[in-house]
Coordinates of C-alpha atoms in Angstrom, one line a residue:
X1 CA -9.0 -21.2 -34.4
X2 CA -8.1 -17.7 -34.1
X3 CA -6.6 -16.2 -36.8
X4 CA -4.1 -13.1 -37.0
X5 CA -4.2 -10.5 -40.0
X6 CA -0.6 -10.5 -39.8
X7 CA 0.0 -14.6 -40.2
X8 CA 0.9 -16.5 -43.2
X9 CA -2.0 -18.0 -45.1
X10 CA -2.1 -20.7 -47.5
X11 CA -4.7 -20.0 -51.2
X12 CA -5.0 -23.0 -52.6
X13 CA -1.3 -23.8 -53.8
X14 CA -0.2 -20.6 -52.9
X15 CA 1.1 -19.5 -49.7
X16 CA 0.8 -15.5 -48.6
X17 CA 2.8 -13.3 -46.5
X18 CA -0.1 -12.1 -44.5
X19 CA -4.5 -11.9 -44.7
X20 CA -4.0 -8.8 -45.8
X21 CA -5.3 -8.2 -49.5
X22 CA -5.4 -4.9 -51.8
X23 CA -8.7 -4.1 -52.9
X24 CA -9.4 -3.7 -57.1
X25 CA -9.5 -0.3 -57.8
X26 CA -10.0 1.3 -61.2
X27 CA -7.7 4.3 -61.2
X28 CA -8.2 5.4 -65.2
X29 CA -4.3 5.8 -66.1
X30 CA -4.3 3.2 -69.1
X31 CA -3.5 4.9 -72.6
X32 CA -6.9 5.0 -75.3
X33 CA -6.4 1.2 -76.2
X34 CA -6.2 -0.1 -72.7
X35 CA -2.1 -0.7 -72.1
X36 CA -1.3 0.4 -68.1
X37 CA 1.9 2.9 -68.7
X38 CA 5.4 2.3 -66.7
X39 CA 3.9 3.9 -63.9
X40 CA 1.5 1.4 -63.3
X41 CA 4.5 -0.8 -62.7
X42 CA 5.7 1.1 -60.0
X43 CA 2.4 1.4 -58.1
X44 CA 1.8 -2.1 -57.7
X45 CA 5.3 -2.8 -57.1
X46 CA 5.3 -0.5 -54.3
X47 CA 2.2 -2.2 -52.6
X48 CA 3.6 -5.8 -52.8
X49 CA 3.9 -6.6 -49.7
X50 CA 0.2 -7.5 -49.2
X51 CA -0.9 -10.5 -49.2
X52 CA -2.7 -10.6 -52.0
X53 CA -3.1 -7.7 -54.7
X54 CA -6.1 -8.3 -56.9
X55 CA -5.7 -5.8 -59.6
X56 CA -8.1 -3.4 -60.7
X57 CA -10.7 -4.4 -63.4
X58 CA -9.6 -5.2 -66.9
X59 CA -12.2 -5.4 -69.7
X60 CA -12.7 -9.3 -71.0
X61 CA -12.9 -7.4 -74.5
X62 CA -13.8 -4.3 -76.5
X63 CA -17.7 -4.7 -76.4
X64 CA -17.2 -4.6 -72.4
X65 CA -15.6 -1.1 -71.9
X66 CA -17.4 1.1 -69.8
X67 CA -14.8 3.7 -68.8
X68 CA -11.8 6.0 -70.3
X69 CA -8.2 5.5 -69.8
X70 CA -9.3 2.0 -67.7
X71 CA -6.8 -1.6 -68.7
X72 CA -7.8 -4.3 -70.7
X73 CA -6.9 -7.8 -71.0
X74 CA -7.9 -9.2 -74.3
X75 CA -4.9 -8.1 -76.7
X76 CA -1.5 -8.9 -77.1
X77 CA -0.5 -5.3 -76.0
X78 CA -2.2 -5.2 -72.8
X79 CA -0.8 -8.5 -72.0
X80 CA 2.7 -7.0 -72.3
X81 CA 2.0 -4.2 -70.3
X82 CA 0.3 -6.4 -67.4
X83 CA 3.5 -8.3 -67.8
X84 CA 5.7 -5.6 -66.8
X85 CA 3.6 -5.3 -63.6
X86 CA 3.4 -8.8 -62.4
X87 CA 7.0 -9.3 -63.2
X88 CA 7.8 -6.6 -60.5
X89 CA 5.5 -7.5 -57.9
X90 CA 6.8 -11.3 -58.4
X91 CA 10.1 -9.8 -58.0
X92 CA 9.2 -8.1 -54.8
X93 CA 7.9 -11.0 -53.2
X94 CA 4.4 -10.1 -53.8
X95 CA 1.3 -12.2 -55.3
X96 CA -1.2 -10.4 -57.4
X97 CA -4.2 -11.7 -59.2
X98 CA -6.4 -9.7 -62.1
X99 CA -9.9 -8.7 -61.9
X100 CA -11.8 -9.2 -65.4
X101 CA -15.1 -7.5 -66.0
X102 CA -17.2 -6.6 -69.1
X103 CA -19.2 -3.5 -68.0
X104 CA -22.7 -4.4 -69.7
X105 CA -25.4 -1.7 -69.1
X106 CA -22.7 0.6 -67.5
X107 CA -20.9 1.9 -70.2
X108 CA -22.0 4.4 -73.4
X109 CA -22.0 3.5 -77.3
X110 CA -19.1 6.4 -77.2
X111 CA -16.9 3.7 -75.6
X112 CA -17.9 1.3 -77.6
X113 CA -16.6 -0.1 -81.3
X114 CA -19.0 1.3 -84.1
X115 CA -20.6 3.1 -81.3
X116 CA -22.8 0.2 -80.1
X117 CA -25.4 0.5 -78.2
X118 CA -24.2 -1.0 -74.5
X119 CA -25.7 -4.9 -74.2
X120 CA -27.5 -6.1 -70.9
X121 CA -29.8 -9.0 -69.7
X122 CA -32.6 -6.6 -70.3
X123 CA -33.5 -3.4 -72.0
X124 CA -33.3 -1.4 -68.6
X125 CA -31.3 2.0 -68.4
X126 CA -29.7 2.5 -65.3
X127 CA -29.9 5.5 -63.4
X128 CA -26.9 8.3 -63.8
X129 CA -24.4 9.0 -66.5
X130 CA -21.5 7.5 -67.9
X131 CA -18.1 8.8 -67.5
X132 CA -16.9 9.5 -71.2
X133 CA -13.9 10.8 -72.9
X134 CA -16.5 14.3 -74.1
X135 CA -17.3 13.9 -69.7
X136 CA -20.4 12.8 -68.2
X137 CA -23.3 11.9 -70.6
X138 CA -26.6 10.2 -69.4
X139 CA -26.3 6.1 -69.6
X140 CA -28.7 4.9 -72.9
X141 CA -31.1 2.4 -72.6
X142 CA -29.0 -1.2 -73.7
X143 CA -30.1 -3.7 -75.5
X144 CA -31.2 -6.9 -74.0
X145 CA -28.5 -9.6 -75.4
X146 CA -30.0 -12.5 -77.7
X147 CA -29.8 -16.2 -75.9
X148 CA -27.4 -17.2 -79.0
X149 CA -25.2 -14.2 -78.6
X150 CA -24.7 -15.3 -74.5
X151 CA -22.1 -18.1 -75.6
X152 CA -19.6 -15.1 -77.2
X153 CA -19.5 -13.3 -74.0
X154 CA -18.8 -16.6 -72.1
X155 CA -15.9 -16.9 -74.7
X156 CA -14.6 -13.3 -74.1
X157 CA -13.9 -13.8 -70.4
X158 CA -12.1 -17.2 -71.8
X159 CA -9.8 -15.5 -73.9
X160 CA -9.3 -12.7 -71.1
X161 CA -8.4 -15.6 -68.5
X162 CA -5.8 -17.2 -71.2
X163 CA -4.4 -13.4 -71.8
X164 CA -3.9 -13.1 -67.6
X165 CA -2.2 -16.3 -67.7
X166 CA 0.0 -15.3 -70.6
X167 CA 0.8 -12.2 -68.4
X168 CA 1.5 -14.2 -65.8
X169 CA -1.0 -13.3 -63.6
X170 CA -1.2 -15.7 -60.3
X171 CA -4.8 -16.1 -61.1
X172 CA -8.2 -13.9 -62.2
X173 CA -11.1 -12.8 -60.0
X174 CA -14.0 -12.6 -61.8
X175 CA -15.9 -9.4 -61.2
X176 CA -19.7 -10.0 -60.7
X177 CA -20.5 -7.6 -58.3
X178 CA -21.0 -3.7 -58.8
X179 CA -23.7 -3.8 -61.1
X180 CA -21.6 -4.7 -64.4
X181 CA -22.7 -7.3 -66.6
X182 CA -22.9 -10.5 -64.8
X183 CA -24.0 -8.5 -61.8
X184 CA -26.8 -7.6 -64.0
X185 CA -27.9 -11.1 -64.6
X186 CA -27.7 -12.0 -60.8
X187 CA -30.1 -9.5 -59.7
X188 CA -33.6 -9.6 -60.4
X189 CA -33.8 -5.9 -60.3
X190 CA -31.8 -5.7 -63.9
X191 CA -32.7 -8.7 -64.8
X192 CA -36.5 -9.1 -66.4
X193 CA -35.3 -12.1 -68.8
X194 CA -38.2 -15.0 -69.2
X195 CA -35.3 -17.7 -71.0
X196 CA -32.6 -20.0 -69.2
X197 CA -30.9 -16.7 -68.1
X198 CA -33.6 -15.4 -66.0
X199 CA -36.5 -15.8 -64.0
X200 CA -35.2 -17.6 -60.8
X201 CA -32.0 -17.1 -58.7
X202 CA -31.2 -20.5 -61.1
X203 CA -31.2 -19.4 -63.8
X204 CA -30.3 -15.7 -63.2
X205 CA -26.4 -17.3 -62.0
X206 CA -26.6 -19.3 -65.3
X207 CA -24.1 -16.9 -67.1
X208 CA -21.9 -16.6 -63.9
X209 CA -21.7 -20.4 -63.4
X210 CA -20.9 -20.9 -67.4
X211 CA -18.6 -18.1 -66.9
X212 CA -16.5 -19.7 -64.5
X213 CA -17.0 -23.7 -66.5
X214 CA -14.7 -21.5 -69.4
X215 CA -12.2 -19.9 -67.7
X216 CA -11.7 -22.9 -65.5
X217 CA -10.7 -24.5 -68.4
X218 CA -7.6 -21.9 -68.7
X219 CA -6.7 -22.1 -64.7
X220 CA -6.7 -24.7 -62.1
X221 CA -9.9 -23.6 -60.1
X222 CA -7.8 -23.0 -57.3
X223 CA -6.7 -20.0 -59.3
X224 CA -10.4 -18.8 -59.7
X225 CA -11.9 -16.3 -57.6
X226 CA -15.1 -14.7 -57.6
X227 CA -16.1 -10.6 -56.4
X228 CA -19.6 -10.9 -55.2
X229 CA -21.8 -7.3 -53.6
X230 CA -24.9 -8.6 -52.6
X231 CA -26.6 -5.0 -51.4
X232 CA -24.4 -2.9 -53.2
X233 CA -26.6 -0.1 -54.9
X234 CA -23.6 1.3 -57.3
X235 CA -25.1 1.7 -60.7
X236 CA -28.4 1.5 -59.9
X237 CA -28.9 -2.0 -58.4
X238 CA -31.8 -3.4 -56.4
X239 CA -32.5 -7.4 -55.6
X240 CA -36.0 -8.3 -54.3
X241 CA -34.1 -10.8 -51.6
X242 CA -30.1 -10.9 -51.5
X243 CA -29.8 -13.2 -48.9
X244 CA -32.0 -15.9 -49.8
X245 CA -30.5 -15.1 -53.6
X246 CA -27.2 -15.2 -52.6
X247 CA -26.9 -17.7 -50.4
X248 CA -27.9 -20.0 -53.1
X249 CA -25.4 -18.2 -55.6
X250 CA -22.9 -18.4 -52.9
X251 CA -23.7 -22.2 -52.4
X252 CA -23.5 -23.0 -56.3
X253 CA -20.2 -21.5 -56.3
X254 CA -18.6 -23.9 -54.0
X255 CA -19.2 -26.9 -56.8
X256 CA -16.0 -24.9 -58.5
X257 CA -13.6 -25.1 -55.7
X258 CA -12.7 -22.0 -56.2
X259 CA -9.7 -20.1 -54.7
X260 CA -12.0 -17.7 -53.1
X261 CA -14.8 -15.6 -52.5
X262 CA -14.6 -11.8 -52.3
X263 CA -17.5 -10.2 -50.9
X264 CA -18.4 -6.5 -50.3
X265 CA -20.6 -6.3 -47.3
X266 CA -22.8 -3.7 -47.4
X267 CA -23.7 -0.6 -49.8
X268 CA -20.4 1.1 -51.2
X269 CA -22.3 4.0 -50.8
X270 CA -22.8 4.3 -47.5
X271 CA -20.4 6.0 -45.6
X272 CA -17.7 4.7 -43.4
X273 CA -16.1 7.7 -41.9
X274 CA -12.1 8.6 -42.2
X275 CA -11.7 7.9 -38.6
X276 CA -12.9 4.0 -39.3
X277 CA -16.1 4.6 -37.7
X278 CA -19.1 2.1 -39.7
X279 CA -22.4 3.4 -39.6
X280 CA -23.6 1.2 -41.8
X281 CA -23.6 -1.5 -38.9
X282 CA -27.1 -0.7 -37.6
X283 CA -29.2 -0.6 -41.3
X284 CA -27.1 -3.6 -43.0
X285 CA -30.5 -5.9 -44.8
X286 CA -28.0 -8.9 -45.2
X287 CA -26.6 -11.7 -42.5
X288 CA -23.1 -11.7 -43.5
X289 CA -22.1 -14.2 -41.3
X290 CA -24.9 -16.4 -42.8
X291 CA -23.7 -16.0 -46.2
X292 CA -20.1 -16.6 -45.2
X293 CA -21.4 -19.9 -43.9
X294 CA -22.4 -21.3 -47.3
X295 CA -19.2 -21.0 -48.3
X296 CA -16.8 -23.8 -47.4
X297 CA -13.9 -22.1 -49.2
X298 CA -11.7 -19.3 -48.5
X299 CA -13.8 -15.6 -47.9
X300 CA -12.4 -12.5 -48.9
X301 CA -14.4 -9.4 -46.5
X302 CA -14.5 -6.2 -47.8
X303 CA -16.0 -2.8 -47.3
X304 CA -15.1 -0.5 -44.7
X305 CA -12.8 -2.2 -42.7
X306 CA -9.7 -1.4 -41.3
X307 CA -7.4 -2.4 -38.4
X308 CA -9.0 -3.1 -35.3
X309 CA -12.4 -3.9 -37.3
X310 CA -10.3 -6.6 -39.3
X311 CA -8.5 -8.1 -36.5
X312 CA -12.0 -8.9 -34.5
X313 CA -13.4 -10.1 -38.0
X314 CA -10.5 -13.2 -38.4
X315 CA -10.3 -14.0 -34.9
X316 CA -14.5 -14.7 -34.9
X317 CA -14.1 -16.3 -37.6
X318 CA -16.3 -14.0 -39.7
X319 CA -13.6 -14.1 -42.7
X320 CA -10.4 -15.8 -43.7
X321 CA -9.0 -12.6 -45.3
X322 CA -9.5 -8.8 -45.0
X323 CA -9.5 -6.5 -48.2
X324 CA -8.4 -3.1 -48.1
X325 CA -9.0 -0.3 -50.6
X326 CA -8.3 3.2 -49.9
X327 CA -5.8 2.6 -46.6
X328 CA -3.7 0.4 -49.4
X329 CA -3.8 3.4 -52.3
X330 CA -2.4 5.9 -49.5
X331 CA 0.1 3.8 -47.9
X332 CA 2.3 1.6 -50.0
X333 CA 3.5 0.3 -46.9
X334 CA 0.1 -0.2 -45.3
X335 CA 1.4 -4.0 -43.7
X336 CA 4.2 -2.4 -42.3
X337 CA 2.1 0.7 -41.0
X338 CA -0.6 -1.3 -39.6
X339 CA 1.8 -4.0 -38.0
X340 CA 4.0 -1.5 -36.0
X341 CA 1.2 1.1 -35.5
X342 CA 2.2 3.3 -37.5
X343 CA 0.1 6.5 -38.6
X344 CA -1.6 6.5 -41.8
X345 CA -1.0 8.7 -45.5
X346 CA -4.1 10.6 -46.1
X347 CA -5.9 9.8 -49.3
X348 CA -6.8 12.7 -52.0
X349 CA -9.4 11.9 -53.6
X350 CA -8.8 14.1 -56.3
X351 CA -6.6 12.3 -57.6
X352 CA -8.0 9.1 -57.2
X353 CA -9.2 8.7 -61.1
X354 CA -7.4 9.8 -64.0
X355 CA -4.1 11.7 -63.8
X356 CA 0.0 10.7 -63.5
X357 CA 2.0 10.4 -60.8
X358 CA 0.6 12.4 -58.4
X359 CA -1.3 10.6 -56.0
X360 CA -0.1 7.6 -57.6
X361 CA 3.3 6.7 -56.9
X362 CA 4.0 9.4 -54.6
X363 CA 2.4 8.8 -51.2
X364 CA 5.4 8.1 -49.2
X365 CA 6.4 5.4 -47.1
X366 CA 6.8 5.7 -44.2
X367 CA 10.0 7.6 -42.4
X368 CA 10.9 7.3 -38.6
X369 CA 11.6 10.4 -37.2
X370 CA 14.3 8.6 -34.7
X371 CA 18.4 9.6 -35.0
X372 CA 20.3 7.1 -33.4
X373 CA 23.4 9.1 -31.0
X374 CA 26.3 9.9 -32.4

């Protein structure tokens, strides 16, 4: 059946104004001790009439940070303050769930209580430099994490998943793509582990699959979601074969019933240029619409698309929803916009990380030009 980006759609027991969903997207305006400020409020608010706003990635506890001024979700605090936002997007008629991630490998003992040394499945540094509160400094080689200390971080995300719920969250995706920690463990390039974590795609989605056993236990499954990037190179990842690997990770995910599946198709780092123009269509290694066939749940698309690119995607059935990043950061009112039309904010991209207001809550909606006669 064809399918319209601009329809209702029903996830799980939720139904949502329209396919359209706000891409996570870390934007480094929390305070030192990962609390999102007032205007944090305001910038979700103003974006709820997506679909679906999946909040950018909160840290599933201290040992997990891996950038400055970047949310958490694993103290009272941050609860409160994620409050304040999901009580206004509720109160605009929005739905928003939160991403949780625990950074691994990508973060810096700087970050990090006692100034730790960052943990990963394996003792492999990954190319590049962490983004610090001194600036940029070269990423260390982490420590490979012990079998016995595995259970702890499966209990962090726990607690993280109750915390979203008390801040009344409408669910959590959990973040295993990008090449943060359980990212790490799905890919053989950062993975070199010979126990039950490691070795074969089996036992390399092991943490991801216990992962999602805990925080199941906190949410009906239906509130459950899962960020996948099967290609993605971001933070130095590599897989020998994503799309036999991730068609059986993608497969083993459906024994959750899950609310969804988000994947980003493609390298992040490839470019898709302004005008909406993919050039990443003639190298892409991975059969997409392959993947998306393992899945017998709801798929989230993302990467690169935007209007006319998401439209063709729903009606072929190539996804059920279409994520949008940057188009949804400019233009509060990107629904509207894209519904009647309408042209598009530009994006600065200097003020995408770190800042206030500006370039925050300030891209306008949008104004007709039209006077009706006197």
């Amino acid at each position: 059946m064809s399918a319209d980006l601009f329809e209702p759609f029903r996830l799980g027991d939720l139904t949502l104004a329209n396919r359209m969903v706000m891409a996570p997207m870390t934007r480094n305006r929390a305070d030192r001790v990962g609390v999102v400020p007032p205007m944090t409020v305001a910038y979700y608010q103003q974006r709820a009439s997506a679909g679906l706003i999946i909040a950018e990635s909160a840290h599933s506890s201290a040992d997990g940070v891996g950038y400055p001024f970047t949310p958490g979700i694993y103290t009272d605090a941050q609860a409160k303050g994620w409050l304040r936002v999901t009580d206004a997007v509720h109160s605009a008629g929005g739905r928003i769930f939160l991403q949780v991630f625990h950074c691994g490998r990508i973060s810096h003992p700087s970050l990090l209580p006692g100034n730790a040394t960052p943990a990963a499945p394996s003792a492999q540094r990954a190319a590049g430099q962490a983004m610090t509160y001194a600036g940029m400094q070269d990423f260390v080689t982490p420590r490979a994490l012990l079998t016995r200390e595995i259970p702890g971080v499966v209990a962090q995300f726990r607690h993280a998943a109750a915390m979203a719920q008390r801040a009344d969250f409408d669910g959590v995706e959990i973040h295993a793509g990008n090449g943060y920690l359980i990212d790490q463990f799905l890919r053989d390039g950062s993975n070199h582990r010979t126990d039950a974590y490691g070795g074969t795609v089996q036992n390399r989605a092991r943490l991801l699959a216990e992962i999602l056993d805990a925080v199941c236990t906190e949410w009906p499954s239906r509130r459950v979601g899962v960020r996948l990037t099967p290609e993605n190179s971001f933070n130095s990842m590599a897989d020998s074969n994503p799309q036999e690997h991730f068609e059986y990770i993608i497969r083993d995910l459906g024994r959750h019933d899950l609310a969804y599946v988000h994947v980003l198709e493609g390298d992040m780092t490839a470019d898709v240029e302004a005008g909406g123009i993919d050039r990443r269509a003639t190298t892409k290694a991975m059969d997409y619409r392959s993947l998306r066939a393992n899945f017998a749940g709801t798929y989230i698309a993302n990467n690169g698309y935007y209007l006319a690119r998401a439209q063709t995607a729903l009606r072929h059935g190539a996804a059920d929803l279409i994520a949008f990043g940057v188009p949804f950061l400019a233009n509060p009112d990107l629904v509207r916009r894209y519904r009647e039309g309408l042209p598009l904010n530009d994006a600065d991209p200097s003020t995408f990380y770190g800042g206030g207001e500006v370039g925050y809550t300030d891209y306008p909606l949008y104004r007709s030009t039209y006077l009706p006669a006197a």
